[in-house]
Coordinates of C-alpha atoms in Angstrom, one line a residue:
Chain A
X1 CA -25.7 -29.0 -7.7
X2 CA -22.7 -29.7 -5.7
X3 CA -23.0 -30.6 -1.7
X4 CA -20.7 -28.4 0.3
X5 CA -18.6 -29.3 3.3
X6 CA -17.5 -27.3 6.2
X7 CA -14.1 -28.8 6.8
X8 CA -12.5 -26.0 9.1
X9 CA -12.9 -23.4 11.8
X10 CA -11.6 -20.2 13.0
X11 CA -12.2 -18.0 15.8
X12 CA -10.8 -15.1 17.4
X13 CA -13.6 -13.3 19.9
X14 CA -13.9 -11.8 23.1
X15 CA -14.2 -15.3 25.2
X16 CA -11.1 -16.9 24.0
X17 CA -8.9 -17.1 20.6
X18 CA -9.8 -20.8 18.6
X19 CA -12.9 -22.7 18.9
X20 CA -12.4 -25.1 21.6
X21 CA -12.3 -22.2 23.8
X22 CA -14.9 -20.5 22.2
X23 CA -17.1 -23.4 22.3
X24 CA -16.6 -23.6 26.1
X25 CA -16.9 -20.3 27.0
X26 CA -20.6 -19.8 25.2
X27 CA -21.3 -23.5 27.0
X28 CA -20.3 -22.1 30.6
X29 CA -21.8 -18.5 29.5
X30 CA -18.7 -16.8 30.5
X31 CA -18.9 -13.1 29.3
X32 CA -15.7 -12.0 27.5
X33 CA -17.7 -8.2 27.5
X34 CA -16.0 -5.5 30.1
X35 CA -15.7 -1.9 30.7
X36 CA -12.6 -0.1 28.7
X37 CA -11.2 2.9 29.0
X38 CA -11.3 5.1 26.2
X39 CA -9.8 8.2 25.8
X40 CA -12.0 11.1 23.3
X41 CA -10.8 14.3 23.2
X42 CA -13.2 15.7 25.6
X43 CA -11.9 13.1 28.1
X44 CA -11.6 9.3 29.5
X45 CA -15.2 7.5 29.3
X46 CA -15.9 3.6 30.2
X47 CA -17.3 1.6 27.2
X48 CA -18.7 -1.1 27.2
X49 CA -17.0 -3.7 24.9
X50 CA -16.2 -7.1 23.5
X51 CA -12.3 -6.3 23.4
X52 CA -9.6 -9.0 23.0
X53 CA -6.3 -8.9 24.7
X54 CA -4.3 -9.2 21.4
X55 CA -0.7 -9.0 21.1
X56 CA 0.1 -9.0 17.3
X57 CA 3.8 -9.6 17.5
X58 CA 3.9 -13.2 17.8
X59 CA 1.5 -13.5 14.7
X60 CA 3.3 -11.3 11.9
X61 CA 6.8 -10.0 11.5
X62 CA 6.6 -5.9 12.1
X63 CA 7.8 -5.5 8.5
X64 CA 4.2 -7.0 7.7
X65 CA 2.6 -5.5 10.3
X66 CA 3.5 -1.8 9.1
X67 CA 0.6 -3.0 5.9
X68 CA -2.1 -4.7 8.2
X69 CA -5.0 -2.8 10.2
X70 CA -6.3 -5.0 13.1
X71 CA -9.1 -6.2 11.5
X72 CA -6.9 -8.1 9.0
X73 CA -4.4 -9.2 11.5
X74 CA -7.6 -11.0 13.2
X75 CA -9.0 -12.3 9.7
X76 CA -5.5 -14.3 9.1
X77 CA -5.1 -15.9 13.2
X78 CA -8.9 -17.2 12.3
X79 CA -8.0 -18.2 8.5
X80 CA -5.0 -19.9 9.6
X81 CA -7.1 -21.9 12.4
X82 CA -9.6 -22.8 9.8
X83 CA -6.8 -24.0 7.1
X84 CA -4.9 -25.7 9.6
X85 CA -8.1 -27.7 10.8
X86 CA -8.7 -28.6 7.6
X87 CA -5.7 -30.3 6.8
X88 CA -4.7 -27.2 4.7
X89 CA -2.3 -24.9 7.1
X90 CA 0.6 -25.5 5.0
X91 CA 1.2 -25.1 1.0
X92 CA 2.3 -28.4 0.6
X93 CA -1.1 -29.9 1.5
X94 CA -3.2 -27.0 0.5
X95 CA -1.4 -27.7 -3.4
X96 CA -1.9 -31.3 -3.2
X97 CA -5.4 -30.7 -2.2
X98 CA -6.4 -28.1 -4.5
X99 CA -5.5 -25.9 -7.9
X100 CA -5.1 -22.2 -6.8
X101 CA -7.3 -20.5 -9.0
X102 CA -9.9 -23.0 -8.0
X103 CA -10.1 -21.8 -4.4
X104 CA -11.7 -18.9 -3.0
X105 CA -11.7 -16.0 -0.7
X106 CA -15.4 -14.5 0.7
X107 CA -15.6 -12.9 3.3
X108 CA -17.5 -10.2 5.8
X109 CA -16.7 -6.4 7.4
X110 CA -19.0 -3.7 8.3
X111 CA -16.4 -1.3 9.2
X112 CA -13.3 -3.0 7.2
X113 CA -10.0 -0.9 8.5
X114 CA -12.0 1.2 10.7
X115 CA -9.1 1.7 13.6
X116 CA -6.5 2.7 10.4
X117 CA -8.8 5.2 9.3
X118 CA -9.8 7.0 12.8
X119 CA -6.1 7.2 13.3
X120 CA -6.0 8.8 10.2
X121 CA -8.4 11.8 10.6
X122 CA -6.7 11.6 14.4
X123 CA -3.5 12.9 12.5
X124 CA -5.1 15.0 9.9
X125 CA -7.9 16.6 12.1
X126 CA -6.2 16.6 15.5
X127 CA -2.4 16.7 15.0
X128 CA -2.5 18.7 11.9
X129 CA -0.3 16.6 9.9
X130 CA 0.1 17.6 6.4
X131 CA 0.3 14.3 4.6
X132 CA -1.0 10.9 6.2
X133 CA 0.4 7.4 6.0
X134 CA 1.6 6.1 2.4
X135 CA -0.3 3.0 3.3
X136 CA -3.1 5.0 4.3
X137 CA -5.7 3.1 1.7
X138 CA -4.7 -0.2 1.8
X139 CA -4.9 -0.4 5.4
X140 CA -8.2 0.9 5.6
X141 CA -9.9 -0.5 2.3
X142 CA -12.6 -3.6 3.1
X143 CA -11.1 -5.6 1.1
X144 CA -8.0 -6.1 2.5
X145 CA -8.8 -8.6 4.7
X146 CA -9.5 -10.7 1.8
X147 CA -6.3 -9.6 0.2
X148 CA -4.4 -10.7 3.0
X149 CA -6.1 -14.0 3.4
X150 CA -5.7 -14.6 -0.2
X151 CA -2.3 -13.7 -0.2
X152 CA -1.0 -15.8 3.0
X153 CA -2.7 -18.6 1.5
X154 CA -1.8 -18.0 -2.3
X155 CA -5.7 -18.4 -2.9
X156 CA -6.6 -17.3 -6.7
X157 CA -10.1 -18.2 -7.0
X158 CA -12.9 -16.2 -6.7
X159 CA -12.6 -12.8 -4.0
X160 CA -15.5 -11.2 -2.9
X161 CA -15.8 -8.5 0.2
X162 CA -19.6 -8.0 1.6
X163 CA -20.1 -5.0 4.0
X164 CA -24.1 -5.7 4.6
X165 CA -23.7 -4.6 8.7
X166 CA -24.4 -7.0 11.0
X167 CA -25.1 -10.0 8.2
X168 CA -22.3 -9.1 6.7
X169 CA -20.2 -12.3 7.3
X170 CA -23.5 -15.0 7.2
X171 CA -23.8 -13.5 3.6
X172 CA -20.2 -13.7 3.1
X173 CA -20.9 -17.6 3.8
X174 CA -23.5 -17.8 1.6
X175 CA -21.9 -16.7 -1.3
X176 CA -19.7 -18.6 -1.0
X177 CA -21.6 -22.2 -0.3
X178 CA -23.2 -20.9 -4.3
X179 CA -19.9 -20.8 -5.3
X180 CA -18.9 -24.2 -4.9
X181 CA -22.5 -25.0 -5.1
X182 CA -22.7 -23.9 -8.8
X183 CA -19.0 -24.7 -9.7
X184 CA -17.1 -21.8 -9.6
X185 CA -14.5 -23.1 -7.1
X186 CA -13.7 -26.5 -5.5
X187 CA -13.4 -24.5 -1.7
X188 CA -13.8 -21.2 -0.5
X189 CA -12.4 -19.1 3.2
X190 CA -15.4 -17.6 4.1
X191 CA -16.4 -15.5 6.9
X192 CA -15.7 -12.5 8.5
X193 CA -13.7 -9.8 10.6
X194 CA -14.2 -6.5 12.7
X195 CA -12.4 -4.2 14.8
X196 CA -14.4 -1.3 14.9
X197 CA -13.4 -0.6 19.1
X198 CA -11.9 2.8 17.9
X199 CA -13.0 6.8 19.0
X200 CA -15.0 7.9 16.0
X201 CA -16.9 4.4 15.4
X202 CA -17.7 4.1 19.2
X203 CA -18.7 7.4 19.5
X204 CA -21.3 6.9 15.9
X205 CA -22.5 3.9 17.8
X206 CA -23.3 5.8 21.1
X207 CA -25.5 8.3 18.8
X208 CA -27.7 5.5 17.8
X209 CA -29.0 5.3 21.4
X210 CA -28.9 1.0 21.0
X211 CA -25.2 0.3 23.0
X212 CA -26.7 -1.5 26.7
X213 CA -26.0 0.5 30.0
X214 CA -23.5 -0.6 32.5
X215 CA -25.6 -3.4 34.6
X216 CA -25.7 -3.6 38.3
X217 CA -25.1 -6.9 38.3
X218 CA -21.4 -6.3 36.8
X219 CA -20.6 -4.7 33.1
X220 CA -19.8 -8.0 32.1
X221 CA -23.6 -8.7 32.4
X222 CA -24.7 -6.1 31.0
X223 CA -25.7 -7.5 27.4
X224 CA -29.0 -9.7 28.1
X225 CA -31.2 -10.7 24.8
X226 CA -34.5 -11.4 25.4
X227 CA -34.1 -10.5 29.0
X228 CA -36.8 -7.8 30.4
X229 CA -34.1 -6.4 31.5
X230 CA -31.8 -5.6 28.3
X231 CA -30.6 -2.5 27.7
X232 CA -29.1 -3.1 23.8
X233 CA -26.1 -4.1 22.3
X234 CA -22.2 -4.0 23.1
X235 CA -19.8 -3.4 20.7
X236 CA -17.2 -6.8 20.0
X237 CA -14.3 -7.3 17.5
X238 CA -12.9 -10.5 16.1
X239 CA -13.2 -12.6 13.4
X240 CA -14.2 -16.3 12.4
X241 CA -13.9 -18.2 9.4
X242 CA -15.1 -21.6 8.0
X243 CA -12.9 -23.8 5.4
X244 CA -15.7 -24.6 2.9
X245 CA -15.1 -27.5 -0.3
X246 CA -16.9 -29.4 -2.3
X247 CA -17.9 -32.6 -0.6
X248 CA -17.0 -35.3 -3.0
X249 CA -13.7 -33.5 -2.9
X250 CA -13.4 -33.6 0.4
X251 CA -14.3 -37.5 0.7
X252 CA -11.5 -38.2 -1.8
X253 CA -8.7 -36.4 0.0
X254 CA -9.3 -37.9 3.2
X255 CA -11.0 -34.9 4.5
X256 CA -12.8 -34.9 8.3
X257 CA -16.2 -32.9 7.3
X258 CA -17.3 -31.1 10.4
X259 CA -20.7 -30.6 8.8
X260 CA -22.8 -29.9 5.6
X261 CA -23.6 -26.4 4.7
X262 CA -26.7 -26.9 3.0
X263 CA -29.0 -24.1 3.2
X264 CA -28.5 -20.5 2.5
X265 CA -31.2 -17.3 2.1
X266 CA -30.7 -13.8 1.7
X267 CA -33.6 -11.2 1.4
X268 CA -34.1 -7.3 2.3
X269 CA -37.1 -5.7 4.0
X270 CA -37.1 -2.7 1.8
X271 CA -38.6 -1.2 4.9
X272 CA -36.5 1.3 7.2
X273 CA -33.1 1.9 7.7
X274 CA -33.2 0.4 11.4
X275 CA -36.2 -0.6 12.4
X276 CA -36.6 -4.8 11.4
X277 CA -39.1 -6.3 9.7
X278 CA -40.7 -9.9 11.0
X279 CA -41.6 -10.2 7.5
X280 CA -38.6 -10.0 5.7
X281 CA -36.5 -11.7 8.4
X282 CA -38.9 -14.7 8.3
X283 CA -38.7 -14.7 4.6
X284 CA -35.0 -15.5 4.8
X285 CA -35.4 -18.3 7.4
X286 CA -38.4 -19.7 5.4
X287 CA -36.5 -19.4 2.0
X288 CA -33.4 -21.0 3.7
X289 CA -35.5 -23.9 4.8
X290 CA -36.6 -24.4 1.1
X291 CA -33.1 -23.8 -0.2
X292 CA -31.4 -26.9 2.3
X293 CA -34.7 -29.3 1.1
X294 CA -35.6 -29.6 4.6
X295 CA -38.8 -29.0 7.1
X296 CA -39.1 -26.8 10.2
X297 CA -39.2 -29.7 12.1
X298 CA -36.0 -30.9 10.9
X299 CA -34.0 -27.5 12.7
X300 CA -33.1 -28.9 16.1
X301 CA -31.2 -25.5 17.2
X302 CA -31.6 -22.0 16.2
X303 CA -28.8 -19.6 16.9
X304 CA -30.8 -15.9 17.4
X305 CA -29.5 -12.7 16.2
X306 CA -30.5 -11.3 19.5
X307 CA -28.6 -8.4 20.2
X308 CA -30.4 -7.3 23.2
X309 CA -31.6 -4.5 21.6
X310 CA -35.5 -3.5 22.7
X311 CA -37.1 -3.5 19.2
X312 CA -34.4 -6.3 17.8
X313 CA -35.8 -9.1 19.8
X314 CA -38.9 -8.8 20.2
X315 CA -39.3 -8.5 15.9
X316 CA -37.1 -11.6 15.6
X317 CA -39.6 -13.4 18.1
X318 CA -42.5 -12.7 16.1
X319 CA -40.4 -13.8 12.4
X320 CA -39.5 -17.0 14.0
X321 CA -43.4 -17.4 14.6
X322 CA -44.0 -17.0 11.6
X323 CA -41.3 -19.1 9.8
X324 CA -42.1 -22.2 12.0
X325 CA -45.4 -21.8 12.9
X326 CA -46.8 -24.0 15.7
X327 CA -43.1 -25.7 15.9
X328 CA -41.8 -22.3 17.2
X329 CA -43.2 -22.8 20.6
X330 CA -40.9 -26.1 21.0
X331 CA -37.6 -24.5 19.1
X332 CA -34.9 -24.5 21.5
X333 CA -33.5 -20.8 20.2
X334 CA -30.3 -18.5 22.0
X335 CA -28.0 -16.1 21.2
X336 CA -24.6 -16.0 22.2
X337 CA -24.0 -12.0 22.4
X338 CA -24.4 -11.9 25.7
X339 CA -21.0 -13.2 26.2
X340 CA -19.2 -12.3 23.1
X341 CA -21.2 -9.0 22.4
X342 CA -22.0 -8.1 18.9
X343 CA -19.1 -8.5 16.5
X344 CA -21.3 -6.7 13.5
X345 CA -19.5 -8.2 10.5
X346 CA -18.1 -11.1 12.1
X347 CA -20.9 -11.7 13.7
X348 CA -22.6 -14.0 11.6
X349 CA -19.5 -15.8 11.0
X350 CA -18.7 -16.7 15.0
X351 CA -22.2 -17.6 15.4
X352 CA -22.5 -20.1 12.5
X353 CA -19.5 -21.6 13.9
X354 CA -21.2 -21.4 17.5
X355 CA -24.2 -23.2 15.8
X356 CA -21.9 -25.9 13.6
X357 CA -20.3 -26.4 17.0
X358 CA -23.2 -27.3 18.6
X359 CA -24.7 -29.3 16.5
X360 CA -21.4 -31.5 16.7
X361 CA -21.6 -31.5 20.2
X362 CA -25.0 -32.0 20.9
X363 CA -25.0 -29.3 23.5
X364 CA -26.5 -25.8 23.3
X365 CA -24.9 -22.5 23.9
X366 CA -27.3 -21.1 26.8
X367 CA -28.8 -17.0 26.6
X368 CA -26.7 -15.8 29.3
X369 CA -28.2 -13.6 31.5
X370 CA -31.8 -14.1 31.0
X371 CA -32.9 -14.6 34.6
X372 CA -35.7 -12.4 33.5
X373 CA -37.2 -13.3 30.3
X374 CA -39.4 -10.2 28.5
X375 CA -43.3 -11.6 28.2
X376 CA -43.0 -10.4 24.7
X377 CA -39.9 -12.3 24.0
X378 CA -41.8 -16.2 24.6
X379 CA -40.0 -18.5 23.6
X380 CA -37.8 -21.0 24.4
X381 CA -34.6 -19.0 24.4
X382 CA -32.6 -21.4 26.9
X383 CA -32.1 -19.4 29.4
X384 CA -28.4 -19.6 31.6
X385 CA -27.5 -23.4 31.2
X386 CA -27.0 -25.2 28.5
X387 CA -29.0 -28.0 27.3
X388 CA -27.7 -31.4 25.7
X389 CA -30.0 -31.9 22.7
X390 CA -28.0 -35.6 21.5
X391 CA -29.0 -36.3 17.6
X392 CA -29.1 -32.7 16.3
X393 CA -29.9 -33.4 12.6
X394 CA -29.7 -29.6 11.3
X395 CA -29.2 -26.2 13.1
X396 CA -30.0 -22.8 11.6
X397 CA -28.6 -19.4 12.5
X398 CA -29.8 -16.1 11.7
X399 CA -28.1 -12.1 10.9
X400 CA -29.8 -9.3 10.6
X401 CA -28.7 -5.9 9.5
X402 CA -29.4 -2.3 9.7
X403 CA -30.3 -1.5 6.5
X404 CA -32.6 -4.5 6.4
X405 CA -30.0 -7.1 5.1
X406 CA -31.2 -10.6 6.0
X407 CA -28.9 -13.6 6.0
X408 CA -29.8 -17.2 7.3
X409 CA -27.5 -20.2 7.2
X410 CA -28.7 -24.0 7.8
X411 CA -26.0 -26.5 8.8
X412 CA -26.9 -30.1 8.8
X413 CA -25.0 -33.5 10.4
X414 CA -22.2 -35.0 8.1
Chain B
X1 CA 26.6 2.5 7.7
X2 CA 25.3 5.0 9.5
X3 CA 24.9 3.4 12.9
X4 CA 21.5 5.1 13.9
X5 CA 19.9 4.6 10.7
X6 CA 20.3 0.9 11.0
X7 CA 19.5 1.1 14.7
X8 CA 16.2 2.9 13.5
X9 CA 15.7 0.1 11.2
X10 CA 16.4 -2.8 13.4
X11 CA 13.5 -1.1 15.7
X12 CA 10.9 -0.5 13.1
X13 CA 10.9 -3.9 11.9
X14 CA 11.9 -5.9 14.8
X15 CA 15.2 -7.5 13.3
X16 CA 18.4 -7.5 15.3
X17 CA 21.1 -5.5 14.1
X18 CA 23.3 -8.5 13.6
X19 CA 20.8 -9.5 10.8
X20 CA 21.6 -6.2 9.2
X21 CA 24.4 -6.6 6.8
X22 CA 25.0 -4.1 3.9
X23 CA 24.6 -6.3 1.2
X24 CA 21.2 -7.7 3.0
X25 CA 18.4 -7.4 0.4
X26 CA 15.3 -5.8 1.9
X27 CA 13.6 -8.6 0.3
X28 CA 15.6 -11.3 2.6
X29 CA 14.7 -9.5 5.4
X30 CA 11.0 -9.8 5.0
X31 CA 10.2 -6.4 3.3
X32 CA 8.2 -5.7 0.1
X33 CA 8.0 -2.5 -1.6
X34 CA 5.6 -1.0 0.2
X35 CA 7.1 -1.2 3.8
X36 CA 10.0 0.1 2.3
X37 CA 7.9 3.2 1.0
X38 CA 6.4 3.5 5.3
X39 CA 10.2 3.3 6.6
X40 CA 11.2 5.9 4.1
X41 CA 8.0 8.2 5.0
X42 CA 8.7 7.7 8.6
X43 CA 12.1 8.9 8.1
X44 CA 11.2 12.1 5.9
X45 CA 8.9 12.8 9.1
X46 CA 11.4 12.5 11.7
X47 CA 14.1 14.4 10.3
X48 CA 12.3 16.7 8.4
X49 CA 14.0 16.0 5.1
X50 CA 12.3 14.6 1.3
X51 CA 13.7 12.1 0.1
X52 CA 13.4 12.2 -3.7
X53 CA 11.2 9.7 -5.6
X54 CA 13.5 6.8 -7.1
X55 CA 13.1 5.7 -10.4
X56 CA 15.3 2.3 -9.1
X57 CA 13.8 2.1 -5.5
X58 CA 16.9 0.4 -3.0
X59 CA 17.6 -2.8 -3.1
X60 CA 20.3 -3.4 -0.6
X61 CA 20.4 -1.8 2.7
X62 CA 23.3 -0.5 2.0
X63 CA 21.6 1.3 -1.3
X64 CA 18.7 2.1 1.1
X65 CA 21.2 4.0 3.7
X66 CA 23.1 5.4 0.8
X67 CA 20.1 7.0 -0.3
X68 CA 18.9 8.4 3.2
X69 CA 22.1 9.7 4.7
X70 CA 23.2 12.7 2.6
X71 CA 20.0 14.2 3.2
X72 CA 20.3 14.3 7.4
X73 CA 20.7 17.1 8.7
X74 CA 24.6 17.4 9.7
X75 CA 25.0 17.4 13.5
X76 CA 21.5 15.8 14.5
X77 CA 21.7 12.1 15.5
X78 CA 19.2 9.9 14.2
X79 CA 17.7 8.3 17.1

């Protein structure tokens, strides 16, 4: 089986656009979440949100624009971070470097063209239009994002779209690492993208009864995992992708490998349709472990899912316990939605980079907020600062879905 | 050419009118087929006319603007 490099990464999130910023925002625990105005038909409420400040027009001509939802327009300023990072952002290279049909698209969405199609039923259901958007379809379909990926990149290889939720991007990933793994393709664009902060999505999510409250302390505190005081999840769009090749490839063309992506595990609870399952969860992280040929003790990091919600946490405390045992006491573990809020299907995606980051850095991304750990939630979560942890040899980060889709990634030191 | 069409044009897709030659190919000025199919539904909406379906979709803005204008409603400017 083939090793697998990461060679290149892309962000665009709630605390800054590119990974440097990223990566200093999660260090400083500088919330990107705030209170947005949004206007239903039964009037203006404040949501809570991981919203970016984006500006299209300097990205994509309008002519372009007229065929891309947000969520793609997001996928491509990530993609084109990641390519360019790897020494790939422009054709020349990216032919020298690579055959076309040996190069890949995977990648994540939980809610694909979401804002395309709540402007569509907007039309039909509220405006009474008779006939909606030609491009209607294509700007709404998941798997547009990888079209458009593919396309700006002239990538031929394999194409896959995963929608499993919140893991939908860390299984995007996977997939991916087996492709190149097992020989399918020399290097693949993986990860994900989401822009789901439209009416109808916001106000499904608001049914669940698992988006946080507006905290005193300011709404840009008010997502807090593992804190006794969290309230549950905020809604985030944005996207992040990882240039991933086959390492002896990447040695030959002079590549800089930011990492090894060596471990990947994907399992299902079969259990309930929300509710987690310890079991299942720490099947995956147990099974990824096995998959990367490394011990518990090897994980130096763990990147949480963590979304703050009540349940969430404290079943992903009790799955780490059981995955690494006595060494789960010692685990420094966090979760970065406190300042970038939940991203669903790019989720995975931004926090495998977060993780990949810190294991290059040797510093770890703090919990933000959690002044007040819950009893239940015992663990070393690193609470508000982050740590240096110097000789990281492998990190591991985990996605859980709705649905019971679990995804777990290991990362280790080129 | 019909000076509002093109201005309607220029706006949609964010090229200056300058750019906007008749013998420009909608191609060469960063259009594929199916934003030419959105500019044409966008004008059968504001002006309340059908355009009928085109065996030889336009080429040329020129063709494009050839197609469009008989079917405006006499009178009514465009923008």
């Amino acid at each position: 089986m083939r090793r697998v490099a990461i060679t290149g990464l892309g962000v665009i999130s709630a605390i800054g656009t590119g990974t440097p910023a990223f990566f200093d925002a999660l260090l400083s625990a500088r919330s990107g979440i705030r209170a947005v105005d949004i206007p239903f038909p039964t009037g203006t409420e404040s949501v809570l949100a991981g919203a970016i400040d984006f500006d299209p027009d300097p990205h994509f001509p309008r002519a372009r624009l007229l065929t891309m939802d947000r969520v793609s327009q997001f996928a491509l300023v990530a993609g084109r971070e990641a390519m360019a990072q790897a020494g790939l952002g422009d054709p020349a290279s990216l032919q020298r470097s690579f055959a076309a049909d040996r190069f890949g698209v995977s990648l994540g969405t939980g809610s694909g063209g979401a804002s395309s199609t709540d402007v569509a039923y907007t039309a039909l259901l509220e405006q009474k239009v008779a006939r909606l958007r030609p491009m209607t379809v294509v700007l709404a379909m998941n798997n547009a994002i990888a079209a458009h990926v593919s396309m700006e990149f002239g990538l031929k290889g394999p194409s896959s779209t995963i929608s499993n939720a919140c893991a939908s991007s860390a299984a995007s990933i996977g997939e991916a690492f087996r492709q190149i793994r097992h020989g399918y393709a020399d290097a693949m664009l993986a990860g994900g993208s989401e822009a789901l902060l439209n009416r109808g999505t916001i106000k499904a999510w608001q049914a669940m009864h698992t988006l946080a409250k507006p905290h005193a302390d300011g709404p840009e505190t008010s997502c807090r995992p593992f804190s006794a005081d969290r309230s549950g999840l905020v809604l985030a769009e944005g996207a992040a992708m990882l240039v991933l090749e086959d390492w002896e490839s990447a040695k030959r063309r002079g590549a800089n490998i930011l990492a090894e992506l060596c471990g990947y595990a994907s399992t299902t609870d079969a259990h309930h349709l929300t509710q987690p399952d310890a079991q299942g969860q720490a099947r995956a992280m147990t099974l990824a472990l096995a998959d990367a040929g490394l011990q518990a003790s090897d994980i130096g990091y763990l990147n949480a899912h963590g979304t703050a919600t009540d349940v969430g946490d404290v079943v992903e405390t009790s799955a780490i316990k059981l995955a690494f045992q006595d060494l789960a006491a010692t685990l420094p573990i966090s979760s970065s939605k406190g300042v970038h809020g939940h991203a669903m299907g790019a989720a995975g995606a931004m926090e495998f980079i977060a993780s990949v980051m810190a294991l290059r850095a040797g510093q770890l991304p703090p919990t933000a907020f959690l002044h007040n750990p819950d009893p239940r939630c015992d663990l070393d979560y690193v609470p508000l600062t982050p740590r240096s942890a110097k000789g990281l040899r492998a990190v591991m980060s985990n996605s859980f879905a709705f649905g019971g889709s679990n995804a777990v990634l290991i990362a280790k030191a080129a | 050419m019909n000076s509002d069409l093109i201005k309607l044009f220029a706006e949609t897709f964010g090229i200056s009118e300058e750019k906007l030659l008749p013998d420009a190919t909608l191609e060469s000025l960063g259009l594929d087929s199916l934003a030419v199919i959105e500019f044409l539904f966008q004008i059968e909406d504001q002006f309340g006319i059908q355009i009928p379906d085109q065996a030889n979709p336009p080429r040329t803005l020129a063709e494009m603007v050839q197609l469009i204008e008989p079917l405006l409603p006499p009178g009514k400017p465009a923008v």
